[in-house]
RNA sequence: GGUCCCGUAGCUCAGCUGGAUAGAGCAGCGGACUUCUAAUCCGCAGGUCGCAGGUUCGAAUCCUGCCGGGAUCGCCA
């Protein structure tokens, strides 16, 4: 149950009654009523600005309208009082019975509490990571990976049918570079002294095993071939090996994609899907041969005027039209990506979401244009941009250079820091804000670390339930039993504050899912943890407020219901973020 | 030069798509451990929401223009 929607429905009902009674103009359209928890608890449990929103349309003064709505609302049992404040706010105090019902609902619904039907089963394709298969993943990939994965969980939790997809860029020039690098490692594996890696090739040790595989499977036969003969063979083997590596890296972060879509597959088996996609656009009159203006502001010696095949992306808000064919006659990366998205659309997805790194931000308008053009605007398309992660150690920036091969790999990060802190910290920031990630701070299992703070709240709740079993061996502390406890005993202000916060979980999930912003969950969980810890602290100062009240099994049962409900919400929330919820942290 | 993102407490950041007196953590100062696990809690202090206009009952939030920081700018991917 979602208290916010519940109150919104009641207000909506009140407005309709007012229209029937002709106290409110019947011909005005009623907007969706938004309710919110006021910042100041003195303003009640729920607040609505509906009177101010409608005042102009209704031709009435906000406070007069608010008064009419308030009268209709108070007949409802779940509403205790309605005050009118300021310019026309409805400040609503809920009956305690509703908080008792929410607590019971959390316990009875368990992991289902907060699930929503927002998506109504809509087919969502969520593409994330899509790192080039040219080496192991480094920390730069990490944020988008975690973000995409958590967003996928969040969308599933809110009723979407989500496919987690990885676009494998196994067709471009970088795969040739990979293959040439692997070929050198192959010769090395055969005993040849290759010296140091030539400039422009990948120097990392991770290609040595690939060289060995090539030596084992092909012996010396590759050495006797010309480059155009061995290149396709080595490309295939090397890129497959790199994808195996990447899959292991992702698994270390508990990330598992449903689909790995190969770029090169689109032009294989005598069927050129890229050509098909371009033809589809051509039929819409969006393809032409022309010249692009030279970009201003930076000198480019290599620039030459050239007629080329262009996509009219400016029709859809892009700055310039975009090239589809390179000067060597092959497709541009963009052409392939158009075809890939055309493919997604043809597979029946109605919602496409891409997670980009900040370095691809300039790619956003043309991709948006392409999807609009291909779908005639019928696809819900969103690109989430993850800003860069800056690594620090003891406050000092960690310098990385891919060319020198000294970049920090994702695996090293996970092994040093642990999955949970990595995942949580990557989400403990808005995706489009830059993120500073300090090894030493995140490794430190201290108060400075929000992950442990939240996890500790969960462990603490679990601990209370264990201890209760010792204090009252006969008590049934299963969620279903606790849901039946006399919850009217929950009357302390701290207890009520906690319940009210927990009751906001379903609404928070809705908002985060709509906005595609999983970080909201991380901040919410921090707040839930804080509120639980705070109530614990009150028990330290005032023993009669402790969760386990040895003098009264009844009071204890009601408080355990609250503790168990808190544990459940934290567990569900952390589950969406892909972070463990430990029973104990001793 | 074009486009996009960011600018909120000393530092790191939230701010629920326009609401009421702008919040949290860290750092600083002062308190609470024979504990329902102190990985915690309580208190104090800290602000021209980059600047200037505009939109309206109401702006950190939306629009415009500046200032500062970052990303990116045919044929790489």
XYZ file of C-alpha atoms (C1' of nucleotides) in Angstrom:
663
model
C 0.000 0.000 0.000
C 1.172 3.459 -0.929
C 0.020 6.095 1.543
C 0.814 8.926 -0.831
C -1.347 7.501 -3.570
C -4.012 6.700 -1.002
C -4.213 10.308 0.154
C -4.031 11.517 -3.434
C -7.009 9.316 -4.287
C -8.969 10.650 -1.341
C -8.331 14.231 -2.386
C -9.263 13.407 -5.944
C -12.496 11.862 -4.642
C -13.229 14.943 -2.590
C -12.807 17.156 -5.649
C -15.220 15.027 -7.636
C -17.830 15.257 -4.899
C -17.372 19.020 -4.892
C -17.969 19.059 -8.618
C -21.142 17.006 -8.223
C -22.341 19.403 -5.565
C -21.491 22.277 -7.905
C -19.165 23.834 -5.390
C -16.387 23.444 -7.905
C -16.701 24.107 -11.621
C -17.591 20.807 -13.239
C -15.888 21.519 -16.550
C -12.318 21.814 -15.276
C -10.061 18.849 -15.653
C -8.744 17.461 -12.383
C -4.967 17.016 -12.408
C -3.229 14.067 -10.851
C -3.014 14.999 -7.214
C 0.499 15.118 -5.815
C 0.990 14.694 -2.115
C 4.206 14.981 -0.199
C 5.539 14.642 3.284
C 6.131 18.147 4.613
C 9.647 18.952 5.709
C 8.400 20.225 9.038
C 6.517 17.510 10.987
C 4.490 20.267 12.619
C 2.777 20.622 9.260
C 1.277 17.190 9.570
C 1.984 13.873 7.912
C 0.942 14.720 4.386
C 0.561 17.941 2.504
C -1.081 18.848 -0.756
C -0.920 21.986 -2.859
C -3.975 21.054 -4.905
C -5.974 24.105 -3.858
C -3.274 26.442 -5.153
C -2.921 24.487 -8.352
C -6.649 24.551 -9.073
C -7.467 28.002 -7.770
C -6.983 29.881 -11.009
C -8.837 27.375 -13.160
C -11.674 27.117 -10.671
C -11.912 30.860 -10.258
C -11.809 30.566 -6.497
C -9.423 31.713 -3.816
C -6.942 28.991 -2.826
C -7.816 29.070 0.838
C -11.554 28.918 0.137
C -11.049 25.934 -2.118
C -8.807 24.302 0.457
C -11.528 24.763 3.043
C -14.062 22.951 0.849
C -11.659 20.064 0.221
C -10.765 19.838 3.888
C -14.408 19.417 4.882
C -14.822 16.522 2.487
C -11.586 14.870 3.556
C -12.275 14.770 7.261
C -15.122 12.312 6.816
C -12.506 9.700 5.939
C -11.461 7.464 8.831
C -7.804 7.470 7.809
C -7.615 11.219 8.184
C -7.568 12.714 11.615
C -7.380 16.421 10.934
C -6.874 18.746 8.019
C -5.433 22.198 8.526
C -5.155 24.965 6.013
C -1.870 26.802 6.122
C -0.019 29.517 4.324
C -1.349 30.400 0.883
C -3.577 27.312 0.772
C -1.713 24.171 1.759
C -3.725 21.253 3.006
C -1.860 19.899 5.999
C -3.157 16.459 6.770
C -2.672 14.532 9.967
C -3.313 10.848 9.435
C -5.022 8.539 11.910
C -2.640 6.248 13.724
C -4.516 3.250 12.405
C -3.050 3.808 8.958
C 0.491 3.534 10.248
C -0.427 0.329 12.007
C -1.835 -1.031 8.756
C 1.318 -0.077 6.853
C 3.517 -1.833 9.382
C 1.403 -4.972 9.145
C 1.439 -4.710 5.356
C 5.239 -4.567 5.255
C 5.437 -7.699 7.372
C 2.755 -9.576 5.467
C 3.993 -8.632 2.025
C 7.661 -9.078 2.873
C 9.845 -8.715 -0.206
C 6.752 -7.807 -2.218
C 6.190 -4.612 -0.259
C 6.892 -1.633 -2.478
C 6.674 -3.546 -5.708
C 4.760 -1.580 -8.267
C 2.986 -2.025 -11.553
C 4.313 1.227 -12.933
C 5.667 -0.438 -16.046
C 2.648 -2.686 -16.557
C 4.990 -5.288 -17.915
C 6.425 -2.998 -20.582
C 9.371 -4.462 -22.450
C 12.450 -2.450 -21.547
C 15.834 -2.892 -23.155
C 18.553 -1.589 -20.896
C 21.967 -1.443 -22.511
C 24.877 -0.872 -20.187
C 28.623 -1.443 -19.920
C 29.215 -2.265 -23.611
C 32.957 -1.842 -23.052
C 35.133 -2.661 -26.033
C 36.440 -6.232 -25.896
C 40.048 -5.126 -26.027
C 41.054 -5.788 -22.450
C 39.898 -6.162 -18.886
C 37.460 -3.651 -17.477
C 38.915 -0.703 -15.631
C 37.375 1.500 -12.986
C 36.054 3.895 -15.590
C 33.587 1.235 -16.671
C 32.568 0.453 -13.144
C 30.129 3.224 -12.486
C 28.017 2.687 -15.569
C 28.007 -1.031 -14.919
C 26.722 -0.691 -11.385
C 24.325 2.081 -12.301
C 22.822 0.105 -15.166
C 22.482 -3.006 -13.088
C 20.762 -1.224 -10.218
C 18.463 0.572 -12.640
C 17.539 -2.775 -14.176
C 16.671 -4.117 -10.721
C 14.690 -1.006 -9.921
C 12.678 -1.198 -13.128
C 11.935 -4.862 -12.585
C 10.811 -4.086 -9.055
C 8.409 -1.520 -10.439
C 6.784 -3.799 -12.937
C 8.875 -3.665 -16.110
C 10.053 -6.588 -18.171
C 13.750 -5.753 -18.418
C 16.392 -7.179 -20.727
C 19.953 -6.438 -19.634
C 21.988 -6.054 -22.752
C 25.624 -5.605 -23.700
C 26.646 -4.345 -27.139
C 29.883 -5.998 -28.128
C 31.959 -3.682 -30.344
C 33.751 -6.485 -32.113
C 33.812 -4.995 -35.586
C 35.926 -1.862 -35.552
C 39.557 -1.020 -36.018
C 40.305 -1.479 -32.334
C 39.721 -5.203 -32.780
C 42.406 -5.229 -35.478
C 44.734 -3.586 -33.002
C 43.776 -6.212 -30.461
C 44.400 -9.002 -32.948
C 47.804 -7.606 -33.919
C 48.730 -7.314 -30.258
C 47.615 -10.886 -29.611
C 49.526 -12.055 -32.664
C 52.732 -10.682 -31.190
C 51.974 -12.492 -27.945
C 51.447 -15.603 -30.017
C 54.894 -15.285 -31.535
C 56.236 -14.667 -28.084
C 54.556 -17.839 -26.865
C 56.369 -19.685 -29.610
C 59.659 -18.543 -28.173
C 60.292 -15.479 -30.248
C 61.722 -12.371 -28.602
C 59.249 -9.642 -29.476
C 60.929 -6.923 -27.458
C 58.605 -4.253 -26.161
C 55.163 -3.726 -27.652
C 55.215 -1.252 -30.534
C 53.453 2.072 -30.075
C 49.741 1.834 -30.757
C 49.339 -1.792 -29.717
C 47.996 -2.984 -26.365
C 50.932 -3.622 -24.047
C 49.091 -5.342 -21.175
C 50.055 -8.789 -19.914
C 46.470 -9.935 -20.213
C 47.081 -10.844 -23.852
C 49.837 -13.340 -23.011
C 47.347 -16.141 -22.242
C 45.664 -15.414 -25.571
C 49.010 -15.811 -27.313
C 49.416 -19.125 -25.557
C 45.942 -20.261 -26.621
C 46.800 -19.390 -30.231
C 50.070 -21.278 -29.997
C 48.349 -24.307 -28.486
C 45.521 -24.407 -31.002
C 47.323 -23.413 -34.183
C 50.949 -24.322 -33.625
C 53.141 -22.526 -36.078
C 50.544 -22.380 -38.846
C 49.567 -18.749 -38.193
C 53.171 -17.640 -38.573
C 53.218 -18.942 -42.094
C 50.119 -17.000 -43.131
C 49.828 -13.493 -44.527
C 48.246 -10.917 -42.295
C 44.938 -10.870 -44.154
C 44.722 -14.604 -43.556
C 45.532 -14.768 -39.857
C 43.846 -11.537 -38.902
C 40.233 -12.832 -39.014
C 41.226 -15.934 -37.060
C 43.054 -14.021 -34.368
C 40.362 -11.356 -34.193
C 37.737 -13.928 -33.371
C 39.773 -15.794 -30.794
C 41.139 -12.687 -29.133
C 37.842 -10.851 -28.882
C 36.137 -13.950 -27.527
C 38.867 -14.279 -24.934
C 38.446 -10.626 -23.981
C 34.702 -11.082 -23.623
C 35.330 -14.047 -21.322
C 37.576 -11.780 -19.292
C 34.945 -9.051 -19.180
C 32.225 -11.481 -18.182
C 34.388 -12.571 -15.265
C 34.958 -8.944 -14.300
C 31.233 -8.310 -14.371
C 30.550 -11.444 -12.376
C 32.897 -10.132 -9.708
C 30.470 -7.217 -9.392
C 27.462 -9.572 -9.455
C 26.432 -8.297 -12.844
C 24.976 -10.691 -15.381
C 23.598 -9.603 -18.727
C 20.817 -11.428 -20.540
C 22.024 -10.628 -24.042
C 25.450 -10.008 -25.527
C 24.778 -8.492 -28.923
C 27.646 -8.673 -31.362
C 28.225 -5.735 -33.680
C 29.863 -7.919 -36.297
C 26.893 -10.306 -36.331
C 24.891 -7.639 -38.122
C 26.928 -7.985 -41.285
C 27.448 -11.723 -41.274
C 25.673 -14.619 -43.009
C 25.156 -12.613 -46.163
C 22.652 -10.364 -44.459
C 23.630 -6.757 -43.955
C 21.405 -5.344 -41.229
C 23.213 -2.032 -41.316
C 22.289 -1.619 -44.937
C 18.695 -2.497 -44.063
C 18.578 0.162 -41.382
C 20.012 2.802 -43.680
C 17.507 1.826 -46.356
C 14.697 2.168 -43.836
C 15.851 5.712 -43.148
C 16.314 6.393 -46.837
C 12.654 5.524 -47.424
C 11.768 8.211 -44.922
C 13.878 10.664 -46.932
C 16.457 11.050 -44.219
C 19.555 9.917 -46.096
C 21.463 12.020 -48.613
C 24.884 12.542 -50.114
C 26.502 15.780 -49.045
C 29.356 17.609 -47.408
C 29.705 18.519 -43.793
C 31.046 21.889 -42.724
C 34.467 21.867 -41.137
C 34.151 22.067 -37.352
C 35.061 25.457 -35.964
C 37.327 26.296 -33.104
C 40.024 23.713 -33.502
C 42.566 23.204 -36.230
C 42.426 19.914 -38.038
C 45.246 19.373 -40.495
C 43.743 16.164 -41.766
C 40.466 17.741 -42.772
C 39.494 17.322 -46.367
C 36.288 18.257 -48.105
C 34.445 15.121 -49.021
C 31.044 14.093 -50.290
C 29.591 11.388 -48.035
C 26.441 9.537 -47.039
C 24.708 11.484 -44.311
C 21.803 10.989 -41.932
C 19.584 14.021 -41.564
C 19.804 14.055 -37.773
C 19.298 17.833 -37.741
C 15.630 17.111 -38.456
C 15.494 15.711 -34.943
C 17.426 18.330 -33.029
C 21.048 17.421 -33.707
C 23.588 20.167 -34.555
C 24.902 18.688 -37.765
C 23.999 15.750 -39.947
C 26.054 12.648 -39.301
C 28.227 10.501 -41.513
C 27.377 6.856 -42.077
C 30.255 5.758 -44.334
C 33.972 6.165 -43.786
C 36.328 7.209 -46.555
C 37.449 3.602 -46.931
C 33.899 2.571 -47.775
C 33.112 0.834 -44.514
C 30.363 1.844 -42.120
C 30.945 4.338 -39.348
C 30.371 3.275 -35.795
C 27.205 5.343 -35.804
C 25.804 3.412 -38.762
C 26.238 0.196 -36.844
C 24.624 1.690 -33.801
C 21.626 2.814 -35.847
C 21.189 -0.723 -37.073
C 21.592 -2.077 -33.570
C 18.829 0.149 -32.257
C 16.669 -0.700 -35.238
C 17.211 -4.302 -34.243
C 16.148 -3.595 -30.673
C 12.984 -1.912 -31.884
C 12.177 -4.818 -34.160
C 12.596 -7.177 -31.232
C 9.566 -5.505 -29.688
C 10.988 -3.281 -26.988
C 8.899 -0.214 -26.296
C 11.401 1.354 -23.916
C 15.082 1.714 -24.722
C 17.561 2.914 -22.142
C 21.284 3.391 -22.751
C 23.872 4.054 -20.089
C 26.738 6.184 -21.405
C 29.996 7.371 -19.967
C 30.573 11.123 -19.930
C 33.064 10.789 -22.771
C 30.197 9.786 -25.085
C 27.978 12.684 -24.166
C 28.396 14.277 -27.578
C 26.934 11.162 -29.100
C 23.617 11.667 -27.357
C 21.776 13.984 -29.780
C 22.497 11.885 -32.854
C 21.464 8.675 -31.145
C 18.268 10.259 -29.903
C 17.637 11.475 -33.425
C 18.218 8.037 -34.874
C 15.782 6.312 -32.529
C 13.163 8.985 -33.148
C 13.552 8.561 -36.877
C 13.513 4.761 -36.823
C 10.483 4.512 -34.567
C 8.573 7.563 -35.786
C 8.820 8.813 -32.240
C 6.988 5.829 -30.784
C 9.782 4.544 -28.604
C 10.421 5.786 -25.113
C 14.156 6.412 -25.315
C 16.383 7.610 -22.511
C 20.137 7.961 -22.312
C 21.625 8.117 -18.848
C 25.051 9.676 -18.654
C 27.395 8.638 -15.889
C 30.024 11.231 -15.123
C 33.631 10.265 -14.640
C 35.032 8.682 -11.522
C 38.174 10.193 -10.095
C 40.245 7.793 -8.058
C 42.094 8.879 -4.961
C 44.278 7.154 -2.451
C 44.818 8.959 0.837
C 43.536 12.119 -0.792
C 46.048 11.933 -3.651
C 44.717 11.440 -7.188
C 45.614 8.097 -8.746
C 47.128 8.725 -12.159
C 46.157 6.331 -14.869
C 47.302 5.877 -18.412
C 45.965 3.136 -20.603
C 48.895 3.398 -22.943
C 51.373 2.791 -20.153
C 49.189 -0.080 -19.055
C 49.020 1.130 -15.460
C 45.297 1.721 -15.212
C 43.479 0.319 -12.223
C 41.345 -2.609 -13.262
C 37.874 -3.207 -12.026
C 39.037 -6.503 -10.586
C 41.719 -4.861 -8.485
C 39.174 -2.391 -7.223
C 36.690 -5.075 -6.223
C 39.342 -7.226 -4.627
C 40.720 -4.389 -2.574
C 37.462 -2.722 -1.602
C 34.797 -5.417 -1.812
C 31.666 -5.634 -3.914
C 29.269 -4.003 -1.493
C 31.212 -0.770 -0.913
C 31.952 -0.432 -4.617
C 28.347 -0.878 -5.622
C 26.947 1.329 -2.903
C 29.426 4.163 -3.378
C 28.886 4.182 -7.130
C 25.189 4.699 -6.422
C 25.597 7.128 -3.571
C 25.764 9.973 -6.023
C 23.554 11.335 -8.766
C 24.622 9.707 -12.015
C 25.365 12.975 -13.797
C 27.530 14.380 -11.034
C 31.251 13.575 -10.999
C 32.331 11.107 -8.352
C 35.444 11.089 -6.217
C 36.317 7.631 -5.067
C 38.954 7.372 -2.378
C 40.304 3.877 -1.872
C 41.431 4.472 1.646
C 38.149 5.966 2.777
C 35.979 3.313 1.206
C 38.119 0.462 2.445
C 38.052 1.794 5.948
C 35.181 0.104 7.737
C 34.247 3.175 9.638
C 31.592 5.719 10.346
C 32.848 7.579 7.301
C 31.353 4.871 5.173
C 27.636 4.923 4.348
C 27.604 1.316 3.164
C 28.437 -0.054 6.557
C 26.114 2.391 8.210
C 23.155 1.006 6.286
C 24.259 -2.588 6.522
C 24.819 -2.186 10.226
C 21.228 -1.005 10.680
C 20.067 -4.213 9.042
C 22.395 -6.320 11.170
C 21.304 -4.468 14.257
C 17.654 -5.187 13.516
C 18.493 -8.837 13.022
C 20.351 -8.809 16.313
C 17.369 -7.380 18.169
C 15.161 -10.143 16.835
C 17.686 -12.761 17.921
C 17.905 -11.290 21.389
C 14.141 -11.135 21.676
C 14.017 -14.850 21.135
C 16.224 -15.236 24.195
C 14.214 -12.865 26.344
C 10.901 -14.417 25.299
C 11.630 -17.966 24.136
C 7.952 -18.665 23.508
C 7.328 -15.642 21.338
C 6.683 -16.196 17.660
C 8.823 -13.594 15.904
C 7.928 -14.575 12.369
C 6.774 -11.606 10.281
C 3.238 -12.933 9.992
C 2.999 -13.326 13.761
C 4.465 -9.894 14.458
C 2.000 -8.370 12.021
C -0.752 -9.451 14.402
C 0.819 -7.718 17.403
C -1.048 -4.875 19.048
C 0.500 -2.095 17.018
C -1.375 0.629 18.876
C 1.464 0.301 21.375
C 3.713 2.077 18.904
C 3.197 5.578 20.170
C 6.653 7.015 20.756
C 7.483 9.859 18.411
C 10.643 8.118 17.258
C 8.732 4.948 16.488
C 6.110 6.836 14.548
C 8.771 8.738 12.622
C 10.280 5.432 11.575
C 6.965 3.961 10.455
C 6.149 7.055 8.449
C 9.493 6.876 6.741
C 9.017 3.201 5.925
C 5.570 3.910 4.556
C 7.191 6.166 1.978
C 9.148 3.308 0.439
C 6.622 2.417 -2.290
C 6.341 6.021 -3.344
C 10.088 6.446 -3.358
C 10.448 3.408 -5.587
C 7.928 4.905 -8.004
C 9.736 8.221 -8.173
C 13.156 6.649 -8.599
C 11.857 4.300 -11.294
C 10.130 7.101 -13.205
C 13.230 9.275 -13.113
C 15.611 6.362 -13.763
C 17.528 7.402 -10.657
C 18.559 4.518 -8.427
C 20.673 6.824 -6.270
C 17.510 8.020 -4.576
C 17.194 4.587 -3.063
C 20.692 4.759 -1.610
C 19.964 8.072 0.089
C 16.615 6.846 1.323
C 18.186 3.761 2.860
C 20.714 5.938 4.610
C 17.838 7.868 6.116
C 16.027 4.713 7.204
C 19.227 3.430 8.805
C 19.743 6.757 10.519
C 16.209 6.775 11.918
C 16.597 3.251 13.278
C 19.968 4.069 14.855
C 18.426 7.185 16.340
C 15.652 5.196 17.981
C 18.250 2.780 19.283
C 20.049 5.715 20.819
C 16.844 6.842 22.494
C 16.690 3.402 24.073
C 20.204 3.905 25.397
C 19.168 7.112 27.123
C 15.702 5.959 28.144
C 15.581 2.214 28.789
C 11.779 2.101 28.587
C 12.091 2.883 24.888
C 14.249 -0.141 24.114
C 12.902 -2.457 21.509
C 13.055 -5.376 23.896
C 10.958 -4.496 26.900
C 11.569 -7.354 29.302
C 8.558 -6.394 31.443
C 6.082 -6.616 28.606
C 5.867 -9.148 25.855
C 3.074 -7.148 24.248
C 5.093 -3.959 23.956
C 8.090 -5.949 22.792
C 6.043 -7.651 20.098
C 4.807 -4.351 18.705
C 8.317 -2.909 18.645
C 9.720 -6.035 17.082
C 7.100 -5.616 14.372
C 8.571 -2.204 13.662
C 12.128 -3.516 13.759
C 11.287 -6.395 11.444
C 9.509 -4.037 9.065
C 12.566 -1.784 9.007
C 14.782 -4.749 8.345
C 12.518 -5.761 5.481
C 12.603 -2.355 3.806
C 16.383 -2.114 4.125
C 16.734 -5.604 2.760
C 14.470 -4.868 -0.215
C 16.238 -1.600 -0.929
C 19.725 -3.027 -0.707
C 18.538 -5.893 -2.881
C 17.656 -3.430 -5.632
C 21.080 -1.827 -5.318
C 22.666 -5.267 -5.406
C 24.229 -4.912 -1.972
C 24.203 -7.619 0.685
C 22.043 -7.179 3.777
C 24.007 -9.005 6.484
C 22.378 -10.601 9.540
C 25.420 -9.878 11.630
C 28.486 -7.674 11.396
C 30.389 -8.551 14.475
C 33.620 28.780 -31.412
C 29.157 24.847 -31.138
C 26.722 21.235 -27.902
C 25.920 18.812 -23.134
C 26.767 18.325 -17.687
C 28.062 20.683 -13.077
C 28.292 25.234 -9.560
C 24.181 24.532 -2.553
C 27.956 24.986 4.782
C 35.486 24.847 5.329
C 35.271 19.632 2.385
C 32.073 15.663 -0.140
C 27.131 15.869 -1.606
C 21.286 15.386 -1.144
C 17.106 18.394 -2.129
C 11.362 13.821 -3.976
C 10.553 17.306 -11.756
C 7.651 24.745 -8.570
C 6.188 24.739 -2.214
C 6.272 26.565 3.792
C 12.112 28.489 8.314
C 17.424 25.069 2.273
C 19.196 19.382 4.640
C 22.894 15.162 5.716
C 27.891 13.199 6.283
C 32.969 14.544 7.096
C 36.179 18.055 9.382
C 35.800 21.490 14.389
C 34.036 21.943 19.594
C 31.301 19.538 23.879
C 28.796 15.063 25.821
C 26.950 9.351 26.152
C 30.171 2.745 26.190
C 29.354 -2.999 33.303
C 25.359 -1.821 25.510
C 18.666 -4.665 23.118
C 26.516 -5.083 18.846
C 29.422 2.662 20.382
C 30.507 0.269 12.678
C 25.998 3.940 17.195
C 23.664 8.221 19.517
C 22.911 13.527 21.659
C 24.232 18.829 21.600
C 26.847 23.393 19.495
C 28.641 26.034 15.408
C 28.605 26.613 10.177
C 24.660 29.583 3.938
C 24.436 36.004 -0.841
C 21.848 27.981 -3.184
C 28.057 31.169 -8.828
C 26.039 36.407 -10.631
C 22.012 39.348 -12.878
C 17.319 39.586 -14.868
C 12.494 37.093 -16.144
C 8.001 33.732 -15.546
C 3.857 33.591 -10.645
C 0.504 33.396 -5.175
C 5.714 31.062 -4.429
C 12.191 29.695 -7.645
C 18.037 26.102 -5.200
C 14.406 23.866 -8.804
C 11.626 26.478 -14.980
C 13.432 30.533 -19.085
C 17.339 34.113 -20.872
C 22.240 36.300 -20.466
C 26.864 36.382 -18.189
C 31.087 34.125 -14.782
C 33.774 29.712 -13.314
C 34.877 24.120 -13.762
C 34.446 19.496 -16.704
C 33.256 16.383 -21.134
C 32.912 16.365 -26.298
C 33.298 18.344 -31.409
C 33.549 14.637 -39.897
C 36.173 9.250 -41.353
C 38.221 6.531 -33.457
C 34.813 3.469 -30.716
